[in-house]
Coordinates of C-alpha atoms and ligand atoms in Angstrom, one line a residue:
M1 CA -5.0 -0.9 -7.7
C2 CA -7.7 -0.3 -9.4
G3 CA -10.4 2.0 -7.3
I4 CA -14.3 1.6 -7.2
V5 CA -17.1 4.2 -5.2
G6 CA -20.8 3.4 -5.0
Y7 CA -23.3 6.5 -3.8
C8 CA -26.6 5.8 -3.3
G9 CA -29.2 8.1 -1.5
N10 CA -31.0 11.2 -2.0
K11 CA -27.9 13.8 -3.5
Q12 CA -26.6 13.7 -7.4
A13 CA -24.2 10.5 -7.3
A14 CA -22.3 11.6 -10.1
P15 CA -20.9 14.4 -8.3
I16 CA -20.0 12.9 -4.6
L17 CA -18.3 9.3 -7.1
L18 CA -15.9 11.5 -8.9
E19 CA -14.5 13.1 -5.1
G20 CA -14.8 9.0 -4.3
L21 CA -12.8 8.5 -6.9
S22 CA -10.2 11.7 -7.2
K23 CA -9.2 9.4 -3.1
L24 CA -8.7 6.8 -4.7
E25 CA -6.7 7.8 -8.1
Y26 CA -4.1 6.7 -6.7
R27 CA -4.5 2.9 -7.4
G28 CA -5.1 3.6 -10.9
Y29 CA -4.9 6.0 -13.5
D30 CA -4.8 5.0 -16.8
S31 CA -9.0 5.9 -17.0
A32 CA -11.7 6.2 -15.3
G33 CA -15.3 6.3 -15.3
I34 CA -19.2 6.3 -13.8
A35 CA -22.7 4.5 -14.2
V36 CA -25.4 6.7 -12.5
R37 CA -29.2 5.8 -12.0
N38 CA -32.2 8.1 -12.1
G39 CA -34.8 5.9 -10.8
E40 CA -36.1 4.2 -13.1
D41 CA -34.6 6.3 -16.6
K42 CA -31.9 4.3 -18.0
V43 CA -28.6 4.1 -16.8
R44 CA -25.9 6.4 -18.2
I45 CA -21.8 5.5 -18.5
V46 CA -19.5 8.2 -19.2
K47 CA -15.8 6.4 -19.6
A48 CA -12.5 8.5 -20.1
K49 CA -9.1 7.2 -20.9
G50 CA -6.2 9.2 -19.3
R51 CA -6.7 10.6 -15.9
L52 CA -9.3 11.6 -13.9
Q53 CA -10.2 15.2 -15.2
E54 CA -10.9 14.2 -18.2
L55 CA -13.3 12.4 -16.6
A56 CA -14.3 15.3 -15.1
N57 CA -14.5 17.4 -17.6
K58 CA -16.4 15.0 -20.1
T59 CA -18.6 15.4 -17.2
D60 CA -19.1 19.1 -16.4
D61 CA -17.4 17.5 -12.6
G62 CA -20.5 15.3 -12.3
K63 CA -23.7 18.0 -13.4
A64 CA -24.3 17.1 -16.6
M65 CA -24.5 13.0 -14.7
K66 CA -27.6 13.0 -13.2
G67 CA -29.3 10.4 -10.9
S68 CA -28.6 9.0 -7.0
C69 CA -27.8 6.0 -7.0
G70 CA -23.6 5.5 -9.4
I71 CA -21.0 3.5 -9.6
G72 CA -17.9 4.4 -10.5
H73 CA -13.7 3.2 -11.1
T74 CA -10.6 4.0 -11.5
R75 CA -8.2 1.5 -13.0
W76 CA -4.4 -0.3 -13.4
A77 CA -5.0 -2.3 -16.1
T78 CA -4.6 -5.5 -15.8
H79 CA -6.6 -7.5 -19.2
G80 CA -6.6 -5.0 -21.8
E81 CA -4.5 -2.1 -22.6
P82 CA -5.9 0.9 -20.9
S83 CA -8.1 2.6 -23.5
E84 CA -12.1 3.8 -23.2
N85 CA -13.2 1.1 -24.8
N86 CA -11.7 -1.1 -21.5
A87 CA -12.5 1.4 -18.7
H88 CA -15.0 0.4 -16.3
P89 CA -18.0 0.5 -15.7
H90 CA -19.7 -3.0 -17.9
H91 CA -23.0 -4.1 -19.0
S92 CA -24.8 -6.0 -20.3
E93 CA -25.7 -6.3 -24.1
D94 CA -29.1 -3.8 -23.3
Y95 CA -27.6 -2.6 -20.3
E96 CA -29.6 -3.9 -17.5
V97 CA -26.4 -5.1 -15.2
V98 CA -24.3 -2.8 -14.9
G99 CA -20.6 -3.0 -12.8
V100 CA -17.2 -1.9 -11.7
H101 CA -14.7 -4.5 -10.7
N102 CA -10.8 -4.7 -9.0
G103 CA -9.4 -8.0 -9.2
I104 CA -8.7 -10.8 -11.8
I105 CA -10.6 -13.2 -12.6
E106 CA -8.8 -15.7 -13.6
N107 CA -10.9 -18.2 -16.3
Y108 CA -12.8 -15.3 -17.8
I109 CA -11.5 -16.6 -20.6
E110 CA -13.4 -20.1 -20.1
V111 CA -16.4 -18.0 -18.5
K112 CA -16.9 -15.9 -21.8
D113 CA -16.1 -19.1 -24.3
K114 CA -19.4 -20.4 -21.9
L115 CA -20.8 -16.7 -22.6
L116 CA -20.3 -16.4 -26.0
K117 CA -21.8 -20.4 -26.9
Q118 CA -25.3 -18.7 -25.6
G119 CA -25.1 -16.1 -27.9
Y120 CA -22.9 -13.5 -25.5
T121 CA -20.9 -10.9 -27.2
F122 CA -18.2 -8.8 -26.3
Y123 CA -17.2 -5.5 -26.8
S124 CA -14.2 -4.5 -24.7
E125 CA -10.7 -7.4 -23.6
T126 CA -11.5 -6.9 -19.8
D127 CA -11.8 -9.9 -17.6
T128 CA -14.8 -7.2 -16.0
E129 CA -17.2 -7.3 -18.6
A130 CA -17.3 -11.4 -18.8
V131 CA -18.9 -11.2 -15.0
V132 CA -21.0 -8.9 -15.6
K133 CA -22.5 -10.4 -18.4
L134 CA -22.1 -14.2 -16.1
I135 CA -24.1 -11.9 -13.7
D136 CA -26.6 -11.1 -16.4
Y137 CA -26.7 -14.8 -17.8
Y138 CA -27.6 -16.0 -14.1
Y139 CA -29.8 -13.8 -13.8
K140 CA -31.9 -13.7 -17.0
K141 CA -31.7 -17.3 -16.7
Y142 CA -33.0 -18.2 -13.4
K143 CA -35.2 -14.9 -13.0
L144 CA -34.7 -15.6 -8.8
G145 CA -32.9 -11.3 -8.2
P146 CA -30.2 -10.5 -7.7
V147 CA -28.7 -12.5 -4.6
D148 CA -28.7 -15.6 -6.2
A149 CA -27.1 -13.9 -9.5
I150 CA -24.2 -12.9 -8.0
A151 CA -24.0 -15.8 -6.0
K152 CA -24.2 -18.6 -8.5
T153 CA -21.2 -16.0 -10.5
M154 CA -19.2 -16.2 -6.9
V155 CA -19.0 -20.0 -7.7
R156 CA -18.6 -19.8 -11.0
V157 CA -15.1 -17.2 -11.6
R158 CA -12.0 -18.6 -9.6
G159 CA -10.2 -15.0 -8.8
S160 CA -10.2 -12.0 -6.4
Y161 CA -13.0 -9.3 -7.3
A162 CA -14.2 -5.8 -5.3
L163 CA -17.7 -5.8 -7.5
A164 CA -20.3 -3.5 -7.5
V165 CA -23.0 -4.3 -9.2
M166 CA -26.7 -1.7 -10.6
F167 CA -29.7 -4.3 -11.5
K168 CA -32.3 -2.4 -14.1
D169 CA -35.5 -3.2 -11.9
Y170 CA -33.6 -2.8 -8.9
P171 CA -33.7 1.3 -9.5
D172 CA -32.4 2.9 -6.0
Q173 CA -29.5 -0.5 -5.0
I174 CA -26.3 -0.9 -6.1
W175 CA -25.0 -4.7 -4.7
V176 CA -21.9 -5.5 -4.2
A177 CA -19.4 -9.4 -3.4
R178 CA -16.1 -9.8 -2.3
K179 CA -13.7 -11.6 -2.2
D180 CA -9.4 -10.4 -2.0
S181 CA -10.1 -7.7 -3.0
P182 CA -11.1 -4.2 -0.4
M183 CA -14.0 -3.2 -0.5
I184 CA -15.6 -1.2 2.6
I185 CA -19.1 0.0 3.2
G186 CA -19.9 3.6 4.9
V187 CA -22.9 4.7 6.3
D188 CA -24.7 7.8 7.8
S189 CA -28.1 9.2 8.3
K190 CA -29.2 9.2 4.1
A191 CA -27.3 7.1 2.2
S192 CA -24.7 4.5 1.5
Y193 CA -21.3 4.5 0.2
I194 CA -19.1 2.1 -1.1
A195 CA -14.8 2.3 -1.3
S196 CA -11.9 0.0 -1.4
D197 CA -10.3 2.7 0.7
V198 CA -11.8 4.9 3.5
P199 CA -9.9 8.3 2.2
A200 CA -13.0 8.5 -0.7
I201 CA -15.8 8.5 2.6
L202 CA -14.0 9.8 5.5
K203 CA -15.6 13.3 4.1
Y204 CA -18.6 11.3 4.6
T205 CA -18.8 9.2 6.9
R206 CA -16.6 7.2 9.0
N207 CA -19.6 4.8 10.2
V208 CA -18.6 1.8 8.0
Y209 CA -19.2 -1.9 6.8
Y210 CA -16.8 -4.4 6.9
I211 CA -17.4 -6.9 4.5
G212 CA -16.0 -10.1 4.5
N213 CA -14.2 -13.0 1.9
M214 CA -17.5 -14.7 0.0
E215 CA -19.7 -12.5 0.9
M216 CA -22.8 -9.6 -0.5
A217 CA -24.5 -6.7 0.5
C218 CA -27.0 -4.9 -0.8
L219 CA -27.6 -1.3 -0.2
K220 CA -30.4 1.3 -1.0
N221 CA -30.0 4.5 0.9
N222 CA -28.9 4.2 4.7
E223 CA -29.8 0.3 4.5
V224 CA -26.7 -2.0 4.5
H225 CA -27.9 -5.4 3.9
F226 CA -25.8 -8.5 3.7
Y227 CA -25.4 -12.6 2.3
N228 CA -23.0 -15.3 2.9
I229 CA -23.1 -17.0 -0.5
D230 CA -25.4 -20.0 -0.2
G231 CA -28.0 -16.3 0.1
E232 CA -28.8 -16.6 4.2
E233 CA -28.7 -12.6 4.8
I234 CA -26.3 -12.4 7.2
G235 CA -25.7 -9.5 11.1
K236 CA -22.8 -7.0 10.9
D237 CA -21.4 -4.0 13.6
I238 CA -20.5 -0.9 11.9
T239 CA -17.1 0.0 12.9
R240 CA -16.4 3.6 13.9
V241 CA -12.7 4.7 11.4
E242 CA -10.6 7.1 13.7
W243 CA -9.3 9.1 11.0
D244 CA -8.7 12.2 10.3
A245 CA -11.0 13.7 6.5
E246 CA -8.3 16.9 6.8
A247 CA -5.4 13.8 6.3
A248 CA -6.5 13.0 2.9
E249 CA -5.8 16.3 2.1
K250 CA -2.9 18.6 0.8
G251 CA -3.0 20.7 3.4
G252 CA -0.9 23.4 1.4
F253 CA 1.7 21.0 0.3
E254 CA 2.2 20.5 -3.6
H255 CA 1.9 16.9 -3.3
F256 CA 0.8 14.1 -1.2
M257 CA 4.2 13.3 -0.8
M258 CA 6.4 15.5 0.7
K259 CA 3.0 16.8 2.9
E260 CA 3.6 13.1 3.9
I261 CA 7.0 13.5 4.3
H262 CA 6.3 16.6 6.7
E263 CA 4.0 14.0 8.2
Q264 CA 6.3 11.6 9.6
P265 CA 6.6 13.2 13.1
K266 CA 3.5 12.5 14.2
A267 CA 3.5 9.6 12.6
V268 CA 6.3 8.3 14.7
K269 CA 5.2 9.4 17.5
D270 CA 1.7 8.5 16.9
T271 CA 3.3 4.7 16.6
I272 CA 5.3 5.6 19.6
N273 CA 2.7 6.3 21.8
A274 CA 0.8 3.3 20.7
Y275 CA 2.8 1.0 22.9
I276 CA 4.5 2.3 25.1
K277 CA 2.6 2.9 28.6
D278 CA 4.2 3.4 31.8
N279 CA 8.6 3.3 30.2
T280 CA 7.5 -0.1 28.8
I281 CA 6.3 -1.3 26.3
D282 CA 2.4 -3.0 26.2
F283 CA 1.3 -5.6 23.7
E284 CA -2.0 -6.2 25.1
S285 CA -4.0 -4.4 21.7
V286 CA -1.7 -7.0 20.0
G287 CA -2.4 -10.0 22.3
I288 CA 0.5 -11.9 21.7
S289 CA 2.1 -12.3 24.9
D290 CA 5.7 -12.5 26.4
E291 CA 5.3 -16.7 26.5
D292 CA 4.6 -16.7 23.6
L293 CA 7.2 -14.2 22.4
K294 CA 9.5 -16.2 24.5
K295 CA 8.8 -19.3 22.4
V296 CA 10.1 -17.8 19.1
S297 CA 12.6 -20.1 17.1
D298 CA 13.2 -18.7 13.7
I299 CA 11.4 -15.9 12.0
Y300 CA 10.0 -14.7 8.5
I301 CA 9.5 -11.1 8.1
S302 CA 7.7 -11.4 4.5
A303 CA 6.9 -7.6 2.1
C304 CA 6.7 -6.6 -1.3
G305 CA 8.7 -3.4 -1.7
S306 CA 9.7 -0.6 0.6
A307 CA 7.6 -3.2 3.9
Y308 CA 9.9 -5.5 2.8
H309 CA 13.2 -2.7 3.1
V310 CA 11.9 -2.2 6.9
G311 CA 12.0 -5.9 6.8
M312 CA 15.4 -6.2 5.5
V313 CA 16.4 -3.4 8.6
A314 CA 14.3 -5.8 11.0
Q315 CA 16.1 -8.5 10.7
Y316 CA 19.4 -6.9 11.4
I317 CA 17.8 -5.2 14.4
I318 CA 16.3 -9.2 15.7
E319 CA 19.1 -10.6 15.3
K320 CA 21.1 -8.5 17.1
L321 CA 19.5 -7.4 19.3
A322 CA 16.6 -11.0 20.1
R323 CA 19.4 -13.0 18.7
V324 CA 16.5 -14.2 16.8
P325 CA 17.0 -16.2 13.6
V326 CA 15.3 -14.0 11.0
R327 CA 14.7 -14.2 7.1
V328 CA 13.1 -11.8 5.3
E329 CA 11.1 -12.4 2.0
L330 CA 10.1 -11.1 -0.7
A331 CA 6.0 -12.0 -0.5
S332 CA 5.6 -12.9 -3.9
E333 CA 8.3 -14.8 -4.3
F334 CA 7.9 -16.7 -0.3
R335 CA 4.4 -18.0 -1.4
Y336 CA 5.9 -20.7 -3.7
R337 CA 8.6 -21.4 -1.7
N338 CA 7.5 -24.3 0.2
P339 CA 9.3 -23.0 2.9
I340 CA 11.4 -24.4 6.3
M341 CA 8.7 -23.3 9.1
G342 CA 8.3 -25.4 12.8
P343 CA 5.2 -25.5 15.4
D344 CA 7.4 -22.4 16.8
S345 CA 8.5 -20.1 13.6
M346 CA 6.7 -16.9 13.6
V347 CA 5.6 -15.3 10.0
I348 CA 5.4 -11.4 10.9
A349 CA 3.6 -9.9 7.4
I350 CA 4.8 -6.6 6.7
S351 CA 1.9 -3.9 4.8
Q352 CA 0.3 -1.2 4.6
S353 CA -2.5 -1.0 3.2
G354 CA -3.2 -4.9 4.5
E355 CA -4.4 -5.8 0.6
T356 CA -1.1 -6.7 -1.3
A357 CA -2.0 -10.3 -2.4
D358 CA 1.4 -11.0 -1.9
T359 CA 1.5 -10.7 1.4
L360 CA -1.5 -12.1 2.6
A361 CA -0.9 -15.5 0.6
A362 CA 2.2 -15.3 3.0
I363 CA 0.3 -14.4 5.9
R364 CA -2.3 -17.3 4.5
E365 CA 0.3 -20.0 3.7
A366 CA 1.5 -19.5 7.4
K367 CA -1.2 -19.8 8.9
S368 CA -2.2 -23.1 6.8
R369 CA 0.9 -24.8 8.3
G370 CA -0.4 -23.4 12.0
V371 CA 2.7 -20.7 12.0
K372 CA 1.7 -17.5 13.8
T373 CA 1.4 -15.1 12.0
M374 CA 1.2 -11.2 12.5
G375 CA 1.1 -8.0 10.8
I376 CA 2.6 -4.8 10.5
V377 CA -0.7 -2.7 9.2
N378 CA -1.9 0.8 8.8
V379 CA -4.9 -0.1 7.3
V380 CA -7.3 -0.4 10.6
G381 CA -10.1 -3.5 9.4
S382 CA -7.8 -4.3 6.4
T383 CA -7.1 -8.3 5.3
I384 CA -4.0 -8.6 6.3
A385 CA -5.5 -7.3 9.5
R386 CA -8.1 -9.9 9.6
E387 CA -6.5 -13.2 9.6
S388 CA -3.3 -12.2 10.9
D389 CA -4.0 -13.8 14.4
H390 CA -2.1 -10.7 16.1
V391 CA -1.9 -6.9 14.8
M392 CA 0.3 -4.4 15.3
Y393 CA -0.8 -1.2 14.2
T394 CA 0.7 1.5 12.4
M395 CA -0.4 5.0 13.4
A396 CA 0.8 7.0 10.1
G397 CA -3.0 8.0 9.2
P398 CA -3.8 7.7 5.3
E399 CA -1.3 7.4 3.2
I400 CA -2.0 9.1 -0.7
A401 CA 0.9 9.6 -2.6
V402 CA 2.1 6.4 -4.5
A403 CA 5.8 5.9 -3.0
T404 CA 5.1 5.2 1.1
T405 CA 7.3 7.7 3.4
K406 CA 4.8 7.8 6.1
A407 CA 4.0 4.2 6.6
Y408 CA 7.7 3.2 6.0
S409 CA 8.8 5.1 9.0
A410 CA 5.7 4.8 10.6
Q411 CA 6.7 0.7 10.0
L412 CA 10.5 0.9 11.1
I413 CA 9.2 1.8 14.4
A414 CA 7.5 -1.5 14.9
M415 CA 10.2 -3.2 14.4
Y416 CA 12.2 -1.3 16.7
L417 CA 9.5 -2.2 19.1
F418 CA 8.8 -5.7 19.3
A419 CA 13.0 -6.2 18.6
I420 CA 13.4 -4.2 21.5
K421 CA 10.0 -6.1 23.4
L422 CA 11.8 -9.3 22.5
A423 CA 14.5 -9.6 23.4
F424 CA 14.1 -7.8 26.5
V425 CA 11.5 -10.8 27.9
R426 CA 14.3 -13.3 26.5
G427 CA 16.6 -11.7 28.8
N428 CA 18.9 -10.7 25.4
I429 CA 18.4 -7.3 27.3
D430 CA 18.4 -5.9 30.9
K431 CA 15.8 -3.6 31.8
E432 CA 17.6 -0.3 31.6
R433 CA 18.6 -1.5 27.9
Q434 CA 15.4 -1.7 27.3
D435 CA 14.8 1.5 29.3
A436 CA 17.6 3.3 27.8
L437 CA 16.4 2.2 23.5
L438 CA 12.7 3.6 24.6
E439 CA 14.2 7.1 26.1
E440 CA 15.8 7.0 22.7
L441 CA 13.0 6.1 20.9
K442 CA 11.2 8.7 21.8
T443 CA 13.5 11.3 20.3
L444 CA 13.2 10.1 17.4
P445 CA 10.4 12.5 15.6
G446 CA 12.7 15.2 17.1
K447 CA 15.3 14.2 15.3
I448 CA 13.6 13.5 12.0
E449 CA 12.3 17.5 12.8
K450 CA 15.0 18.3 12.4
S451 CA 16.7 16.3 9.8
L452 CA 14.0 18.2 7.3
E453 CA 15.3 20.7 7.9
D454 CA 18.5 20.5 5.4
K455 CA 16.4 20.0 2.5
E456 CA 16.9 23.1 0.6
R457 CA 20.2 21.9 0.5
L458 CA 18.7 19.0 -0.7
Q459 CA 16.9 20.3 -3.5
W460 CA 19.8 22.0 -4.9
F461 CA 21.7 18.8 -5.3
T462 CA 19.3 17.2 -6.4
A463 CA 18.2 19.3 -9.4
K464 CA 22.3 19.6 -9.9
F465 CA 22.5 16.3 -11.0
S466 CA 18.8 16.5 -12.9
N467 CA 19.8 15.0 -16.7
V468 CA 22.4 11.4 -14.8
H469 CA 21.9 8.7 -16.2
D470 CA 22.5 6.0 -12.9
V471 CA 22.5 6.7 -9.8
F472 CA 23.5 3.8 -7.1
F473 CA 23.5 3.4 -2.8
I474 CA 25.6 1.4 -1.5
G475 CA 26.3 1.0 2.2
R476 CA 26.3 -2.5 4.8
G477 CA 24.6 -3.5 7.5
I478 CA 21.8 -1.5 8.2
D479 CA 22.9 0.9 5.3
Y480 CA 22.2 -1.6 2.9
A481 CA 19.0 -2.2 3.7
I482 CA 18.7 1.7 4.1
S483 CA 20.2 2.1 0.7
L484 CA 18.2 -0.4 -0.4
E485 CA 14.3 1.7 -0.5
G486 CA 16.6 5.4 -1.4
S487 CA 17.0 3.3 -4.3
L488 CA 13.4 2.7 -5.0
K489 CA 12.3 5.6 -3.9
M490 CA 14.5 7.4 -6.2
K491 CA 13.4 4.9 -8.8
E492 CA 10.1 4.6 -8.8
I493 CA 8.8 8.0 -9.0
S494 CA 11.8 10.5 -10.8
Y495 CA 12.7 7.6 -13.3
V496 CA 16.3 7.1 -12.8
H497 CA 17.5 4.0 -13.4
S498 CA 19.3 3.2 -10.2
G499 CA 20.8 0.3 -7.5
A500 CA 21.5 -0.4 -4.0
Y501 CA 24.3 -2.5 -3.2
A502 CA 26.2 -3.7 -0.5
A503 CA 29.9 -2.0 -0.5
G504 CA 32.0 -4.1 -0.4
E505 CA 29.3 -6.0 -3.5
L506 CA 30.8 -3.5 -5.6
K507 CA 33.8 -4.3 -6.6
H508 CA 32.3 -7.9 -7.4
G509 CA 30.7 -6.5 -11.1
T510 CA 28.6 -3.5 -10.5
I511 CA 31.8 -1.1 -10.3
S512 CA 32.6 -1.4 -14.0
L513 CA 29.0 0.2 -14.9
V514 CA 31.4 3.8 -13.2
E515 CA 32.1 6.2 -15.2
D516 CA 33.4 10.1 -14.9
G517 CA 30.0 12.1 -13.7
T518 CA 28.7 8.2 -12.0
L519 CA 26.7 9.6 -8.9
I520 CA 27.0 7.4 -5.6
I521 CA 25.3 7.7 -2.8
G522 CA 26.8 5.8 0.3
V523 CA 25.5 5.5 3.3
L524 CA 27.3 5.4 6.4
T525 CA 25.6 4.8 9.7
Q526 CA 27.1 2.6 11.4
S527 CA 30.5 3.4 13.4
D528 CA 32.5 -0.1 12.9
L529 CA 30.9 -0.2 9.5
Y530 CA 32.3 3.2 8.1
E531 CA 35.5 2.9 7.4
K532 CA 34.5 -0.3 5.5
T533 CA 32.4 1.8 3.1
V534 CA 34.5 5.2 2.8
S535 CA 37.2 2.5 1.4
N536 CA 35.3 1.5 -1.2
M537 CA 33.8 5.4 -2.0
V538 CA 37.3 5.9 -2.8
E539 CA 37.6 3.2 -5.3
V540 CA 35.2 4.0 -6.9
K541 CA 36.2 7.6 -6.6
S542 CA 39.5 6.7 -8.2
R543 CA 37.3 6.0 -10.8
G544 CA 35.9 9.1 -11.0
A545 CA 32.3 9.0 -9.4
Y546 CA 30.5 11.6 -8.0
L547 CA 30.3 11.0 -4.3
C548 CA 27.7 11.8 -1.6
G549 CA 27.5 11.0 1.6
I550 CA 24.7 10.4 3.8
T551 CA 26.4 10.2 8.1
S552 CA 25.1 10.7 11.2
S553 CA 27.0 14.1 12.2
G554 CA 30.3 14.1 13.8
N555 CA 31.2 11.8 11.3
Y556 CA 32.3 15.5 9.7
E557 CA 36.1 13.2 8.7
I558 CA 33.7 12.4 5.9
E559 CA 34.9 15.6 4.2
D560 CA 37.4 14.2 3.2
T561 CA 35.7 12.1 0.5
A562 CA 32.6 12.8 0.1
D563 CA 32.1 15.4 -2.8
F564 CA 29.5 16.3 -0.8
T565 CA 27.4 15.6 2.3
V566 CA 25.1 15.3 4.7
Y567 CA 24.5 14.6 8.5
I568 CA 22.1 13.4 10.3
P569 CA 21.6 14.0 14.0
K570 CA 23.1 11.1 16.5
T571 CA 21.0 9.0 17.5
E572 CA 21.0 4.5 18.6
E573 CA 22.7 3.9 15.6
I574 CA 20.0 0.6 15.5
F575 CA 17.2 3.4 14.9
E576 CA 19.9 5.1 12.4
A577 CA 17.3 3.8 9.3
S578 CA 14.3 6.1 10.7
L579 CA 16.8 9.3 9.9
A580 CA 19.2 8.1 6.9
V581 CA 15.8 7.8 5.1
I582 CA 14.3 11.4 4.8
P583 CA 17.3 12.9 3.1
L584 CA 17.5 10.1 0.5
Q585 CA 13.0 11.0 -0.1
L586 CA 13.6 14.4 -0.4
M587 CA 16.2 12.8 -3.2
G588 CA 13.5 10.9 -4.9
Y589 CA 11.2 13.6 -4.4
Y590 CA 13.2 17.0 -5.6
M591 CA 14.9 14.1 -8.8
S592 CA 11.3 13.8 -9.5
V593 CA 10.1 17.5 -9.5
A594 CA 13.0 18.7 -10.8
R595 CA 12.7 15.8 -14.4
G596 CA 8.1 17.4 -13.9
L597 CA 7.0 14.6 -13.3
D598 CA 3.6 13.6 -11.7
V599 CA 5.4 13.4 -7.9
D600 CA 2.1 11.5 -6.5
K601 CA 1.1 9.2 -9.1
P602 CA 4.9 7.4 -11.1
R603 CA 4.3 5.3 -14.7
N604 CA 2.4 1.7 -14.2
L605 CA 2.8 2.0 -10.7
A606 CA -0.3 1.7 -7.8
K607 CA -0.5 1.9 -4.1
S608 CA -2.6 -0.6 -3.6
V609 CA -1.3 -4.1 -6.0
T610 CA -3.6 -6.6 -5.1
V611 CA -3.0 -8.8 -7.5
E612 CA -0.5 -11.5 -7.5
Ligands
LIG701 C1 2.6 -0.8 -3.6 C2 3.5 0.0 -3.4 C3 4.7 0.5 -2.9 C4 4.4 -1.0 -1.7 C5 3.9 -2.0 -1.5 C6 4.0 -2.5 -0.6 O1 4.2 -1.7 -5.1 O2 3.9 1.2 -4.4 O3 5.6 1.2 -2.0 O4 5.8 -0.2 -0.9 O5 3.0 -2.2 -3.3 O6 2.2 -1.6 -0.2 P1 2.0 -2.4 1.7 O7 0.4 -2.3 0.8 O8 1.8 -3.9 1.4 O9 2.2 -1.6 2.4

């Protein structure tokens, strides 16, 4: 949700900013802009509505803008329509203060009113212009320098922000401030960088600082100084990011999504290997003890989007294996629901980015009530990772496509491991069962690889239905949870209306939508529910539906019912989500391609949603 970058060094900034923004475009892509300063010269700002390419064209790939210090922004509109005028960077009237912002300033109207009374005028509808001008106001009124002006602004505004600001009087410096929106600062031997996310700077450096909430920093060449809200300088340690720079490139695939679909065997394997040592699950890095796990009375899983669907799968597995009650809550609901939690409850937040505002709020809500929290997070050092009592990192590497695939798969593995560990320490499963489950878990990367081999057939099938209006996904138990993810993958990138239903629920309303040729995809991986779902498929077939069945190899009698069948390798039934999701991801992908859409950047979406 909006991406920001900055560069301060001795090279030309604009091409570096554009390159960085291209790695963040998944965060927002309705407009973009950069501001570059060349020593004492006037700042130059160029903005463009639409994709980043428009900005690249306008600036001759950045070559037309001279200057070695600059900031850039790619926008996902919150306040004010997508337009060049509303695009960042924003500036004070005299261009002395220029800034970019990610987040939302909730009281910006109030701030604007205050500034209007002081004679300020406004050219855009954004909250960002109000913040930049508030900094300008304090800077000129008190004349105490950037730290003072920014700190006063931070105290005055409410909401979330990652801000990067340049001042005319400090031509070779970038000033940043952060509250509840992501921002990292990278340094190499000659320069410093800012970015909303790691992929933007991986090409240049792996040495990063994480700036804390309500903190500020000043970048000048390769020097970075940090300040607290009282303006006192504070120390910070550098962290080394282990992600591979190649991971943020397409590597021969047409889209990031397809590349990431193919990276799933590795993401799964790396996540398994991170936690299985000598055939047992080692949670030392998570920092949660067996004693802690024995005490857990009930679990809330809170997440958004696909991560919520992982929670749905996990609910079935934890309850089945460990017999601990689990409730899965959309994070946006959890935070306002006053959930009932006891002293031994546990809240698990699942998040790829570790920055999703609602999921973060769920962790904070739990912590404020003294409830133990654990984050299942992909991005190292992200806010949810830092604020949770315990973190289980997924090893998916950087995920660029807006529609998640490999992070979803890695999150499933983390939840399987957690469920097995919980069940084992509580004595719900014995060593033999644990060992068998872990052995089977290790076969999943190979089985995912095998499931990918069916992709040409899926492409053919999906292309046949590229004009379809509605697709329904049905299943029971874990298969229902998988259907939810299949449906989201379909609609979010192909814009085909789709819905997922517990198969038994269809006849309570939705079945009236079924007519000749309606595409219904049944997921049937759970043997005890197989026949029940087949019956529900027969019910819709007799009303004209076209049926696709996704089931484990061996269930060949499905061909008596389904018009098109996809077989996935057999595995432990509690792990089936990891295999059944593969054809569903591929169907969403091929539907989007067949309809000529932008697979990696679907309209109106952002990968990391840092506002409520
Ligand atoms: C956005 C993305 C989804 C993702 C969700 C949660 O809506 O488009 O793919 O599942 O956010 O993101 P998180 O980073 O918390 O997993």
